[in-house]
C-alpha cells in the first residue's frame, strides 16, 4: 500500500476522514483509449499530467484545470464553466467538480461543502474500485476538503480558490466580475436590501436568515421614492441587492419600467466602491416588461436576460426573467427555454387573473444557491416552503 501522503500545511481545515483506495494506480497496464490512458501516460510514459485533459484524456490541452493539477481541453473548459455554479434543490452542486458530468455522484459529507464527484473520475484518477468503497462509507469528505492534498493522481491545487477565479476571469465569455469563493471560516452573514418584493421566506429556507443577531439581515422596502444615497449608506453596507416587478396577482402601482429605474438608482448607491468584497445584485421581472422595457434593462444593467421557466409535466406553469451577476444564472444547462409566444400568452393569463399566484420560490432558490460559496448559512438541510 502506498505511504500516507504528507499533510499539506496550506490545506483548509476539514473533517478528519481518510480516503480509501488510492493504491490502485501502482501498476497501470496499457488501456485502449480515452480517459483510461491518463494513468498509463503519467505512470509509464512519464507524461506531465498538466499535458493531459483531466476531464476526457485528450492531449489537446487548452488551459489548466482550476481545482486539480492537470490540463483541460477547450470543449471540457466550456462544459466546466457552464456547470460551475449550478445546484440541485438539495443544495449540492449538480455536476462533477472534476469533469462536469451529471448522473450518479458521490457527495462530500462535510456540512460546509457542496461538491460532488462522478464514479468515473474517482476510479480513473484515484484508483480502480475507489468509487465503490467511497459509496459504502458513512462519512466521506472530498478531495478539496481532505487534510492531505494528493489522492492517487488527483492533486489539489494550492490556493485553488484563487485559481478558480483566475480561470473564470480568463476563460469565461461573460463580462461579469467573478468574485473569489471564500472558505467557510471567512464567510460572514449576508446583508440584503430587497426592493418591491419580500424574499425573506426564500432566504430563510436556504439558511441565510434566521433568529439571532449573528445571522443574516434583510431590509425590505416597497416605497423607495424618497430614498437617497445617504439612507442606503446608513442602512448598509449590503452584500445583495434584490429588486423585482410586482408578482402575478399583485397590483402594479407604477409603469413596469419604473421598478427598473428605481432598482438601477439604488444599485448605484449600494454598490461598494474601491472594495473587492463580494457584492451581488438581482433584478427579476414577473413577465411585466414589454420588449421595449426589456431593451431598457439591457442598456441599464448591461447584460442579456436569463429566462428561467417552471415546467411541470411538460406544461409551462410559470417563468421569470432575471438579470443578475450571481454566477451560473445564465447557464445553458437550465431547462429548455419557452418561446416568446409562450411567455406572452403566460403573461396575458397572469394579468387577467385576479388571484395572487404562488411565489416562484423554487425558481428563486436555484438563483440564490450559488451564494453559499460566499456567505455564511445556518442550516445543513434545505427546507421546502410554499
PDB file of C-alpha atoms in Angstrom, residues 11-301:
ATOM      1  CA  UNK A  11      -4.779  22.922   3.257  1.00  0.00           C
ATOM      2  CA  UNK A  12      -8.020  24.243   4.671  1.00  0.00           C
ATOM      3  CA  UNK A  13      -9.374  22.758   7.942  1.00  0.00           C
ATOM      4  CA  UNK A  14     -11.644  19.774   7.362  1.00  0.00           C
ATOM      5  CA  UNK A  15     -13.180  16.693   8.889  1.00  0.00           C
ATOM      6  CA  UNK A  16     -10.547  14.028   9.623  1.00  0.00           C
ATOM      7  CA  UNK A  17     -11.727  11.278   7.287  1.00  0.00           C
ATOM      8  CA  UNK A  18      -9.146   9.214   5.409  1.00  0.00           C
ATOM      9  CA  UNK A  19      -9.704   8.410   1.736  1.00  0.00           C
ATOM     10  CA  UNK A  20      -9.581   4.747   0.716  1.00  0.00           C
ATOM     11  CA  UNK A  21      -8.479   3.055  -2.472  1.00  0.00           C
ATOM     12  CA  UNK A  22      -5.727   5.337  -3.792  1.00  0.00           C
ATOM     13  CA  UNK A  23      -3.220   2.474  -4.238  1.00  0.00           C
ATOM     14  CA  UNK A  24      -4.815   1.058  -7.390  1.00  0.00           C
ATOM     15  CA  UNK A  25      -2.627   3.116  -9.751  1.00  0.00           C
ATOM     16  CA  UNK A  26       0.682   1.437  -8.848  1.00  0.00           C
ATOM     17  CA  UNK A  27       0.947  -0.874 -11.889  1.00  0.00           C
ATOM     18  CA  UNK A  28      -1.049   0.529 -14.802  1.00  0.00           C
ATOM     19  CA  UNK A  29      -1.357  -1.520 -17.974  1.00  0.00           C
ATOM     20  CA  UNK A  30      -1.808  -0.139 -21.483  1.00  0.00           C
ATOM     21  CA  UNK A  31      -5.533   0.675 -21.838  1.00  0.00           C
ATOM     22  CA  UNK A  32      -7.486   1.007 -25.037  1.00  0.00           C
ATOM     23  CA  UNK A  33      -8.296   4.694 -25.466  1.00  0.00           C
ATOM     24  CA  UNK A  34      -9.928   7.596 -23.669  1.00  0.00           C
ATOM     25  CA  UNK A  35      -9.527   8.589 -20.042  1.00  0.00           C
ATOM     26  CA  UNK A  36      -8.041   5.217 -19.055  1.00  0.00           C
ATOM     27  CA  UNK A  37      -4.883   6.434 -20.828  1.00  0.00           C
ATOM     28  CA  UNK A  38      -4.258   9.093 -18.176  1.00  0.00           C
ATOM     29  CA  UNK A  39      -2.757   6.772 -15.550  1.00  0.00           C
ATOM     30  CA  UNK A  40      -0.681   4.899 -18.150  1.00  0.00           C
ATOM     31  CA  UNK A  41       0.695   8.077 -19.701  1.00  0.00           C
ATOM     32  CA  UNK A  42       1.655   9.537 -16.314  1.00  0.00           C
ATOM     33  CA  UNK A  43       2.983   6.376 -14.657  1.00  0.00           C
ATOM     34  CA  UNK A  44       4.654   4.615 -17.600  1.00  0.00           C
ATOM     35  CA  UNK A  45       5.369   7.259 -20.221  1.00  0.00           C
ATOM     36  CA  UNK A  46       6.205   9.888 -17.556  1.00  0.00           C
ATOM     37  CA  UNK A  47       3.983  12.462 -19.225  1.00  0.00           C
ATOM     38  CA  UNK A  48       3.231  15.543 -17.157  1.00  0.00           C
ATOM     39  CA  UNK A  49      -0.423  15.389 -16.101  1.00  0.00           C
ATOM     40  CA  UNK A  50      -0.707  19.093 -16.946  1.00  0.00           C
ATOM     41  CA  UNK A  51      -0.334  17.998 -20.605  1.00  0.00           C
ATOM     42  CA  UNK A  52      -3.452  15.790 -20.419  1.00  0.00           C
ATOM     43  CA  UNK A  53      -7.081  16.903 -20.141  1.00  0.00           C
ATOM     44  CA  UNK A  54      -8.178  15.690 -16.725  1.00  0.00           C
ATOM     45  CA  UNK A  55     -11.785  15.531 -17.932  1.00  0.00           C
ATOM     46  CA  UNK A  56     -11.532  13.457 -21.119  1.00  0.00           C
ATOM     47  CA  UNK A  57      -7.901  12.339 -21.556  1.00  0.00           C
ATOM     48  CA  UNK A  58      -7.250  14.498 -24.624  1.00  0.00           C
ATOM     49  CA  UNK A  59      -3.718  15.726 -25.320  1.00  0.00           C
ATOM     50  CA  UNK A  60      -5.108  18.891 -26.929  1.00  0.00           C
ATOM     51  CA  UNK A  61      -4.794  20.931 -23.756  1.00  0.00           C
ATOM     52  CA  UNK A  62      -6.160  24.472 -23.824  1.00  0.00           C
ATOM     53  CA  UNK A  63      -5.687  25.514 -20.183  1.00  0.00           C
ATOM     54  CA  UNK A  64      -5.123  24.145 -16.696  1.00  0.00           C
ATOM     55  CA  UNK A  65      -7.865  22.633 -14.557  1.00  0.00           C
ATOM     56  CA  UNK A  66      -8.574  25.237 -11.834  1.00  0.00           C
ATOM     57  CA  UNK A  67      -9.125  22.841  -8.907  1.00  0.00           C
ATOM     58  CA  UNK A  68      -6.711  19.951  -9.513  1.00  0.00           C
ATOM     59  CA  UNK A  69      -3.361  19.536 -11.216  1.00  0.00           C
ATOM     60  CA  UNK A  70      -3.993  18.576 -14.817  1.00  0.00           C
ATOM     61  CA  UNK A  71      -4.916  20.112 -18.121  1.00  0.00           C
ATOM     62  CA  UNK A  72      -8.240  20.871 -19.760  1.00  0.00           C
ATOM     63  CA  UNK A  73      -9.143  20.895 -23.446  1.00  0.00           C
ATOM     64  CA  UNK A  74     -11.288  23.660 -24.926  1.00  0.00           C
ATOM     65  CA  UNK A  75     -14.594  21.693 -25.095  1.00  0.00           C
ATOM     66  CA  UNK A  76     -14.219  20.477 -21.498  1.00  0.00           C
ATOM     67  CA  UNK A  77     -13.367  24.028 -20.419  1.00  0.00           C
ATOM     68  CA  UNK A  78     -16.649  25.303 -21.849  1.00  0.00           C
ATOM     69  CA  UNK A  79     -18.555  22.445 -20.205  1.00  0.00           C
ATOM     70  CA  UNK A  80     -16.886  23.160 -16.845  1.00  0.00           C
ATOM     71  CA  UNK A  81     -17.665  26.886 -16.976  1.00  0.00           C
ATOM     72  CA  UNK A  82     -21.297  26.201 -17.808  1.00  0.00           C
ATOM     73  CA  UNK A  83     -21.766  23.922 -14.784  1.00  0.00           C
ATOM     74  CA  UNK A  84     -19.527  25.703 -12.292  1.00  0.00           C
ATOM     75  CA  UNK A  85     -22.243  27.126 -10.009  1.00  0.00           C
ATOM     76  CA  UNK A  86     -25.288  25.007 -10.828  1.00  0.00           C
ATOM     77  CA  UNK A  87     -27.007  23.458  -7.813  1.00  0.00           C
ATOM     78  CA  UNK A  88     -29.762  20.931  -7.223  1.00  0.00           C
ATOM     79  CA  UNK A  89     -32.643  21.630  -4.852  1.00  0.00           C
ATOM     80  CA  UNK A  90     -30.833  19.719  -2.092  1.00  0.00           C
ATOM     81  CA  UNK A  91     -28.117  22.390  -2.075  1.00  0.00           C
ATOM     82  CA  UNK A  92     -25.356  20.314  -3.672  1.00  0.00           C
ATOM     83  CA  UNK A  93     -23.735  21.102  -6.979  1.00  0.00           C
ATOM     84  CA  UNK A  94     -25.391  19.353  -9.894  1.00  0.00           C
ATOM     85  CA  UNK A  95     -22.289  18.171 -11.737  1.00  0.00           C
ATOM     86  CA  UNK A  96     -18.926  16.563 -11.043  1.00  0.00           C
ATOM     87  CA  UNK A  97     -16.331  19.040  -9.755  1.00  0.00           C
ATOM     88  CA  UNK A  98     -13.684  17.441 -11.978  1.00  0.00           C
ATOM     89  CA  UNK A  99     -15.303  16.735 -15.366  1.00  0.00           C
ATOM     90  CA  UNK A 100     -18.739  18.417 -15.030  1.00  0.00           C
ATOM     91  CA  UNK A 101     -20.691  15.276 -15.898  1.00  0.00           C
ATOM     92  CA  UNK A 102     -24.037  14.502 -14.260  1.00  0.00           C
ATOM     93  CA  UNK A 103     -25.661  11.228 -13.333  1.00  0.00           C
ATOM     94  CA  UNK A 104     -24.905   9.411 -10.087  1.00  0.00           C
ATOM     95  CA  UNK A 105     -22.469  11.418  -7.998  1.00  0.00           C
ATOM     96  CA  UNK A 106     -20.540  10.964  -4.743  1.00  0.00           C
ATOM     97  CA  UNK A 107     -21.444  13.763  -2.338  1.00  0.00           C
ATOM     98  CA  UNK A 108     -18.992  15.279   0.140  1.00  0.00           C
ATOM     99  CA  UNK A 109     -20.261  14.791   3.708  1.00  0.00           C
ATOM    100  CA  UNK A 110     -18.509  17.886   5.033  1.00  0.00           C
ATOM    101  CA  UNK A 111     -21.511  20.072   6.014  1.00  0.00           C
ATOM    102  CA  UNK A 112     -19.691  23.149   4.714  1.00  0.00           C
ATOM    103  CA  UNK A 113     -19.002  21.655   1.266  1.00  0.00           C
ATOM    104  CA  UNK A 114     -21.413  21.315  -1.657  1.00  0.00           C
ATOM    105  CA  UNK A 115     -19.222  19.466  -4.175  1.00  0.00           C
ATOM    106  CA  UNK A 116     -19.820  16.152  -5.920  1.00  0.00           C
ATOM    107  CA  UNK A 117     -17.721  13.709  -7.949  1.00  0.00           C
ATOM    108  CA  UNK A 118     -18.635  11.143 -10.578  1.00  0.00           C
ATOM    109  CA  UNK A 119     -17.710   7.478 -10.186  1.00  0.00           C
ATOM    110  CA  UNK A 120     -15.614   7.505 -13.366  1.00  0.00           C
ATOM    111  CA  UNK A 121     -13.367  10.366 -12.246  1.00  0.00           C
ATOM    112  CA  UNK A 122     -12.765   8.754  -8.859  1.00  0.00           C
ATOM    113  CA  UNK A 123     -11.943   5.331 -10.298  1.00  0.00           C
ATOM    114  CA  UNK A 124      -9.677   6.647 -13.066  1.00  0.00           C
ATOM    115  CA  UNK A 125      -7.826   9.360 -11.157  1.00  0.00           C
ATOM    116  CA  UNK A 126      -7.727   7.946  -7.624  1.00  0.00           C
ATOM    117  CA  UNK A 127      -7.792   4.194  -8.183  1.00  0.00           C
ATOM    118  CA  UNK A 128      -9.943   1.398  -9.649  1.00  0.00           C
ATOM    119  CA  UNK A 129     -12.775   0.458  -7.299  1.00  0.00           C
ATOM    120  CA  UNK A 130     -12.402   3.574  -5.157  1.00  0.00           C
ATOM    121  CA  UNK A 131     -15.864   4.868  -6.027  1.00  0.00           C
ATOM    122  CA  UNK A 132     -17.470   1.723  -4.612  1.00  0.00           C
ATOM    123  CA  UNK A 133     -15.505   1.998  -1.389  1.00  0.00           C
ATOM    124  CA  UNK A 134     -16.375   5.683  -1.044  1.00  0.00           C
ATOM    125  CA  UNK A 135     -20.030   4.938  -1.767  1.00  0.00           C
ATOM    126  CA  UNK A 136     -20.035   2.426   1.105  1.00  0.00           C
ATOM    127  CA  UNK A 137     -18.536   4.897   3.591  1.00  0.00           C
ATOM    128  CA  UNK A 138     -20.861   6.658   6.002  1.00  0.00           C
ATOM    129  CA  UNK A 139     -18.798   9.838   6.402  1.00  0.00           C
ATOM    130  CA  UNK A 140     -16.673  10.709   3.379  1.00  0.00           C
ATOM    131  CA  UNK A 141     -15.132  14.102   2.697  1.00  0.00           C
ATOM    132  CA  UNK A 142     -13.956  15.092  -0.742  1.00  0.00           C
ATOM    133  CA  UNK A 143     -10.640  15.824  -2.356  1.00  0.00           C
ATOM    134  CA  UNK A 144     -10.922  19.571  -1.724  1.00  0.00           C
ATOM    135  CA  UNK A 145     -11.653  19.029   1.987  1.00  0.00           C
ATOM    136  CA  UNK A 146      -9.207  16.245   2.912  1.00  0.00           C
ATOM    137  CA  UNK A 147      -6.279  17.194   5.187  1.00  0.00           C
ATOM    138  CA  UNK A 148      -3.819  15.886   2.574  1.00  0.00           C
ATOM    139  CA  UNK A 149      -3.668  17.236  -0.962  1.00  0.00           C
ATOM    140  CA  UNK A 150      -2.991  14.093  -3.042  1.00  0.00           C
ATOM    141  CA  UNK A 151      -5.156  11.039  -3.662  1.00  0.00           C
ATOM    142  CA  UNK A 152      -3.749   8.823  -6.412  1.00  0.00           C
ATOM    143  CA  UNK A 153      -3.256  11.040  -9.466  1.00  0.00           C
ATOM    144  CA  UNK A 154      -5.626  13.646  -8.083  1.00  0.00           C
ATOM    145  CA  UNK A 155      -3.580  16.515  -6.655  1.00  0.00           C
ATOM    146  CA  UNK A 156      -5.440  19.522  -5.244  1.00  0.00           C
ATOM    147  CA  UNK A 157      -4.015  22.824  -6.407  1.00  0.00           C
ATOM    148  CA  UNK A 158      -2.645  25.097  -3.731  1.00  0.00           C
ATOM    149  CA  UNK A 159      -4.831  28.174  -3.306  1.00  0.00           C
ATOM    150  CA  UNK A 160      -7.393  26.616  -5.620  1.00  0.00           C
ATOM    151  CA  UNK A 161      -9.938  29.334  -4.890  1.00  0.00           C
ATOM    152  CA  UNK A 162      -7.609  31.925  -6.429  1.00  0.00           C
ATOM    153  CA  UNK A 163      -7.005  29.586  -9.372  1.00  0.00           C
ATOM    154  CA  UNK A 164     -10.764  29.219  -9.846  1.00  0.00           C
ATOM    155  CA  UNK A 165     -11.276  32.987 -10.034  1.00  0.00           C
ATOM    156  CA  UNK A 166      -8.343  33.436 -12.414  1.00  0.00           C
ATOM    157  CA  UNK A 167      -9.683  30.606 -14.573  1.00  0.00           C
ATOM    158  CA  UNK A 168     -13.123  32.217 -14.776  1.00  0.00           C
ATOM    159  CA  UNK A 169     -11.722  35.689 -15.455  1.00  0.00           C
ATOM    160  CA  UNK A 170      -9.542  34.396 -18.285  1.00  0.00           C
ATOM    161  CA  UNK A 171     -11.762  31.785 -19.916  1.00  0.00           C
ATOM    162  CA  UNK A 172     -15.346  32.979 -19.465  1.00  0.00           C
ATOM    163  CA  UNK A 173     -17.020  34.904 -22.261  1.00  0.00           C
ATOM    164  CA  UNK A 174     -19.186  36.636 -19.677  1.00  0.00           C
ATOM    165  CA  UNK A 175     -18.304  40.262 -18.885  1.00  0.00           C
ATOM    166  CA  UNK A 176     -19.379  39.783 -15.265  1.00  0.00           C
ATOM    167  CA  UNK A 177     -16.872  40.154 -12.483  1.00  0.00           C
ATOM    168  CA  UNK A 178     -16.129  36.871 -10.768  1.00  0.00           C
ATOM    169  CA  UNK A 179     -15.528  37.057  -7.032  1.00  0.00           C
ATOM    170  CA  UNK A 180     -13.184  34.604  -5.357  1.00  0.00           C
ATOM    171  CA  UNK A 181     -15.129  31.989  -3.413  1.00  0.00           C
ATOM    172  CA  UNK A 182     -14.467  32.043   0.326  1.00  0.00           C
ATOM    173  CA  UNK A 183     -13.509  29.236   2.710  1.00  0.00           C
ATOM    174  CA  UNK A 184     -16.186  28.626   5.297  1.00  0.00           C
ATOM    175  CA  UNK A 185     -14.366  30.288   8.192  1.00  0.00           C
ATOM    176  CA  UNK A 186     -14.190  33.572   6.256  1.00  0.00           C
ATOM    177  CA  UNK A 187     -17.858  33.703   5.293  1.00  0.00           C
ATOM    178  CA  UNK A 188     -19.949  36.340   7.040  1.00  0.00           C
ATOM    179  CA  UNK A 189     -23.756  36.555   7.378  1.00  0.00           C
ATOM    180  CA  UNK A 190     -25.358  38.085   4.298  1.00  0.00           C
ATOM    181  CA  UNK A 191     -26.866  41.578   4.383  1.00  0.00           C
ATOM    182  CA  UNK A 192     -29.703  42.065   1.904  1.00  0.00           C
ATOM    183  CA  UNK A 193     -31.664  45.039   0.610  1.00  0.00           C
ATOM    184  CA  UNK A 194     -34.869  43.874  -1.107  1.00  0.00           C
ATOM    185  CA  UNK A 195     -36.936  46.288  -3.213  1.00  0.00           C
ATOM    186  CA  UNK A 196     -40.629  45.792  -4.106  1.00  0.00           C
ATOM    187  CA  UNK A 197     -40.592  42.105  -3.172  1.00  0.00           C
ATOM    188  CA  UNK A 198     -40.038  40.402   0.174  1.00  0.00           C
ATOM    189  CA  UNK A 199     -37.669  37.423  -0.208  1.00  0.00           C
ATOM    190  CA  UNK A 200     -37.343  36.647   3.486  1.00  0.00           C
ATOM    191  CA  UNK A 201     -39.093  33.305   3.095  1.00  0.00           C
ATOM    192  CA  UNK A 202     -36.758  32.186   0.332  1.00  0.00           C
ATOM    193  CA  UNK A 203     -33.564  33.268   2.105  1.00  0.00           C
ATOM    194  CA  UNK A 204     -34.689  31.743   5.392  1.00  0.00           C
ATOM    195  CA  UNK A 205     -35.432  28.398   3.761  1.00  0.00           C
ATOM    196  CA  UNK A 206     -31.880  28.397   2.372  1.00  0.00           C
ATOM    197  CA  UNK A 207     -30.362  29.102   5.785  1.00  0.00           C
ATOM    198  CA  UNK A 208     -29.167  32.638   5.023  1.00  0.00           C
ATOM    199  CA  UNK A 209     -31.553  34.268   7.521  1.00  0.00           C
ATOM    200  CA  UNK A 210     -32.761  33.264  10.940  1.00  0.00           C
ATOM    201  CA  UNK A 211     -33.173  34.407  14.527  1.00  0.00           C
ATOM    202  CA  UNK A 212     -30.193  35.876  16.315  1.00  0.00           C
ATOM    203  CA  UNK A 213     -28.040  38.952  15.853  1.00  0.00           C
ATOM    204  CA  UNK A 214     -25.162  36.990  14.305  1.00  0.00           C
ATOM    205  CA  UNK A 215     -27.249  35.728  11.392  1.00  0.00           C
ATOM    206  CA  UNK A 216     -28.193  37.325   8.107  1.00  0.00           C
ATOM    207  CA  UNK A 217     -30.068  40.604   7.912  1.00  0.00           C
ATOM    208  CA  UNK A 218     -32.669  41.789   5.414  1.00  0.00           C
ATOM    209  CA  UNK A 219     -34.159  45.231   4.870  1.00  0.00           C
ATOM    210  CA  UNK A 220     -37.287  45.282   2.704  1.00  0.00           C
ATOM    211  CA  UNK A 221     -38.610  48.431   1.007  1.00  0.00           C
ATOM    212  CA  UNK A 222     -41.754  48.759  -1.106  1.00  0.00           C
ATOM    213  CA  UNK A 223     -41.654  52.545  -1.432  1.00  0.00           C
ATOM    214  CA  UNK A 224     -38.272  53.948  -2.477  1.00  0.00           C
ATOM    215  CA  UNK A 225     -39.430  57.267  -3.910  1.00  0.00           C
ATOM    216  CA  UNK A 226     -37.784  59.358  -1.195  1.00  0.00           C
ATOM    217  CA  UNK A 227     -34.755  57.104  -0.579  1.00  0.00           C
ATOM    218  CA  UNK A 228     -31.440  58.889  -1.196  1.00  0.00           C
ATOM    219  CA  UNK A 229     -27.828  57.755  -1.217  1.00  0.00           C
ATOM    220  CA  UNK A 230     -27.290  58.745   2.415  1.00  0.00           C
ATOM    221  CA  UNK A 231     -30.112  56.422   3.502  1.00  0.00           C
ATOM    222  CA  UNK A 232     -28.625  53.399   1.729  1.00  0.00           C
ATOM    223  CA  UNK A 233     -25.164  54.127   3.105  1.00  0.00           C
ATOM    224  CA  UNK A 234     -26.541  54.372   6.644  1.00  0.00           C
ATOM    225  CA  UNK A 235     -28.520  51.124   6.309  1.00  0.00           C
ATOM    226  CA  UNK A 236     -25.645  49.248   4.664  1.00  0.00           C
ATOM    227  CA  UNK A 237     -23.240  48.065   3.615  1.00  0.00           C
ATOM    228  CA  UNK A 238     -25.162  45.387   1.728  1.00  0.00           C
ATOM    229  CA  UNK A 239     -23.979  42.170   0.115  1.00  0.00           C
ATOM    230  CA  UNK A 240     -27.039  41.581  -2.081  1.00  0.00           C
ATOM    231  CA  UNK A 241     -29.494  43.969  -3.716  1.00  0.00           C
ATOM    232  CA  UNK A 242     -32.733  42.397  -4.948  1.00  0.00           C
ATOM    233  CA  UNK A 243     -35.480  44.061  -6.937  1.00  0.00           C
ATOM    234  CA  UNK A 244     -38.488  42.873  -8.929  1.00  0.00           C
ATOM    235  CA  UNK A 245     -41.567  43.911 -10.803  1.00  0.00           C
ATOM    236  CA  UNK A 246     -44.781  43.003  -8.908  1.00  0.00           C
ATOM    237  CA  UNK A 247     -45.547  39.284  -8.702  1.00  0.00           C
ATOM    238  CA  UNK A 248     -48.590  37.868 -10.529  1.00  0.00           C
ATOM    239  CA  UNK A 249     -51.900  38.841  -8.936  1.00  0.00           C
ATOM    240  CA  UNK A 250     -50.392  41.869  -7.177  1.00  0.00           C
ATOM    241  CA  UNK A 251     -51.165  45.436  -8.159  1.00  0.00           C
ATOM    242  CA  UNK A 252     -48.671  47.219 -10.379  1.00  0.00           C
ATOM    243  CA  UNK A 253     -48.826  50.726  -8.880  1.00  0.00           C
ATOM    244  CA  UNK A 254     -46.344  52.167 -11.379  1.00  0.00           C
ATOM    245  CA  UNK A 255     -45.436  51.557 -15.015  1.00  0.00           C
ATOM    246  CA  UNK A 256     -43.319  48.363 -15.107  1.00  0.00           C
ATOM    247  CA  UNK A 257     -40.192  50.232 -16.235  1.00  0.00           C
ATOM    248  CA  UNK A 258     -40.398  52.399 -13.078  1.00  0.00           C
ATOM    249  CA  UNK A 259     -39.262  49.422 -10.997  1.00  0.00           C
ATOM    250  CA  UNK A 260     -36.209  49.061 -13.204  1.00  0.00           C
ATOM    251  CA  UNK A 261     -35.301  52.756 -12.930  1.00  0.00           C
ATOM    252  CA  UNK A 262     -35.570  52.720  -9.139  1.00  0.00           C
ATOM    253  CA  UNK A 263     -33.614  49.478  -8.874  1.00  0.00           C
ATOM    254  CA  UNK A 264     -30.823  50.877 -11.045  1.00  0.00           C
ATOM    255  CA  UNK A 265     -30.725  54.070  -9.000  1.00  0.00           C
ATOM    256  CA  UNK A 266     -30.361  52.235  -5.692  1.00  0.00           C
ATOM    257  CA  UNK A 267     -27.865  49.828  -7.233  1.00  0.00           C
ATOM    258  CA  UNK A 268     -25.532  52.776  -7.721  1.00  0.00           C
ATOM    259  CA  UNK A 269     -25.966  53.696  -4.062  1.00  0.00           C
ATOM    260  CA  UNK A 270     -25.469  50.168  -2.725  1.00  0.00           C
ATOM    261  CA  UNK A 271     -22.557  49.076  -4.898  1.00  0.00           C
ATOM    262  CA  UNK A 272     -19.320  49.237  -2.859  1.00  0.00           C
ATOM    263  CA  UNK A 273     -16.598  51.488  -4.240  1.00  0.00           C
ATOM    264  CA  UNK A 274     -12.941  50.525  -4.036  1.00  0.00           C
ATOM    265  CA  UNK A 275     -13.730  47.170  -2.415  1.00  0.00           C
ATOM    266  CA  UNK A 276     -13.127  43.607  -3.589  1.00  0.00           C
ATOM    267  CA  UNK A 277     -15.667  42.044  -1.214  1.00  0.00           C
ATOM    268  CA  UNK A 278     -18.388  40.015  -2.937  1.00  0.00           C
ATOM    269  CA  UNK A 279     -21.400  42.113  -3.908  1.00  0.00           C
ATOM    270  CA  UNK A 280     -24.326  40.651  -5.839  1.00  0.00           C
ATOM    271  CA  UNK A 281     -27.495  42.025  -7.356  1.00  0.00           C
ATOM    272  CA  UNK A 282     -30.587  40.558  -8.997  1.00  0.00           C
ATOM    273  CA  UNK A 283     -33.496  42.118 -10.857  1.00  0.00           C
ATOM    274  CA  UNK A 284     -36.474  39.841 -11.554  1.00  0.00           C
ATOM    275  CA  UNK A 285     -39.297  40.506 -13.977  1.00  0.00           C
ATOM    276  CA  UNK A 286     -42.518  38.551 -13.440  1.00  0.00           C
ATOM    277  CA  UNK A 287     -43.320  38.960 -17.161  1.00  0.00           C
ATOM    278  CA  UNK A 288     -44.466  42.553 -16.714  1.00  0.00           C
ATOM    279  CA  UNK A 289     -41.932  44.206 -19.033  1.00  0.00           C
ATOM    280  CA  UNK A 290     -42.657  44.517 -22.735  1.00  0.00           C
ATOM    281  CA  UNK A 291     -39.995  44.246 -25.437  1.00  0.00           C
ATOM    282  CA  UNK A 292     -39.129  47.953 -25.257  1.00  0.00           C
ATOM    283  CA  UNK A 293     -38.786  47.763 -21.471  1.00  0.00           C
ATOM    284  CA  UNK A 294     -36.541  44.703 -21.774  1.00  0.00           C
ATOM    285  CA  UNK A 295     -34.278  46.646 -24.123  1.00  0.00           C
ATOM    286  CA  UNK A 296     -34.043  49.344 -21.453  1.00  0.00           C
ATOM    287  CA  UNK A 297     -32.983  46.765 -18.886  1.00  0.00           C
ATOM    288  CA  UNK A 298     -30.242  45.582 -21.236  1.00  0.00           C
ATOM    289  CA  UNK A 299     -28.976  49.155 -21.610  1.00  0.00           C
ATOM    290  CA  UNK A 300     -29.124  49.963 -17.895  1.00  0.00           C
ATOM    291  CA  UNK A 301     -27.800  46.680 -16.478  1.00  0.00           C
TER     292      UNK A 301
END
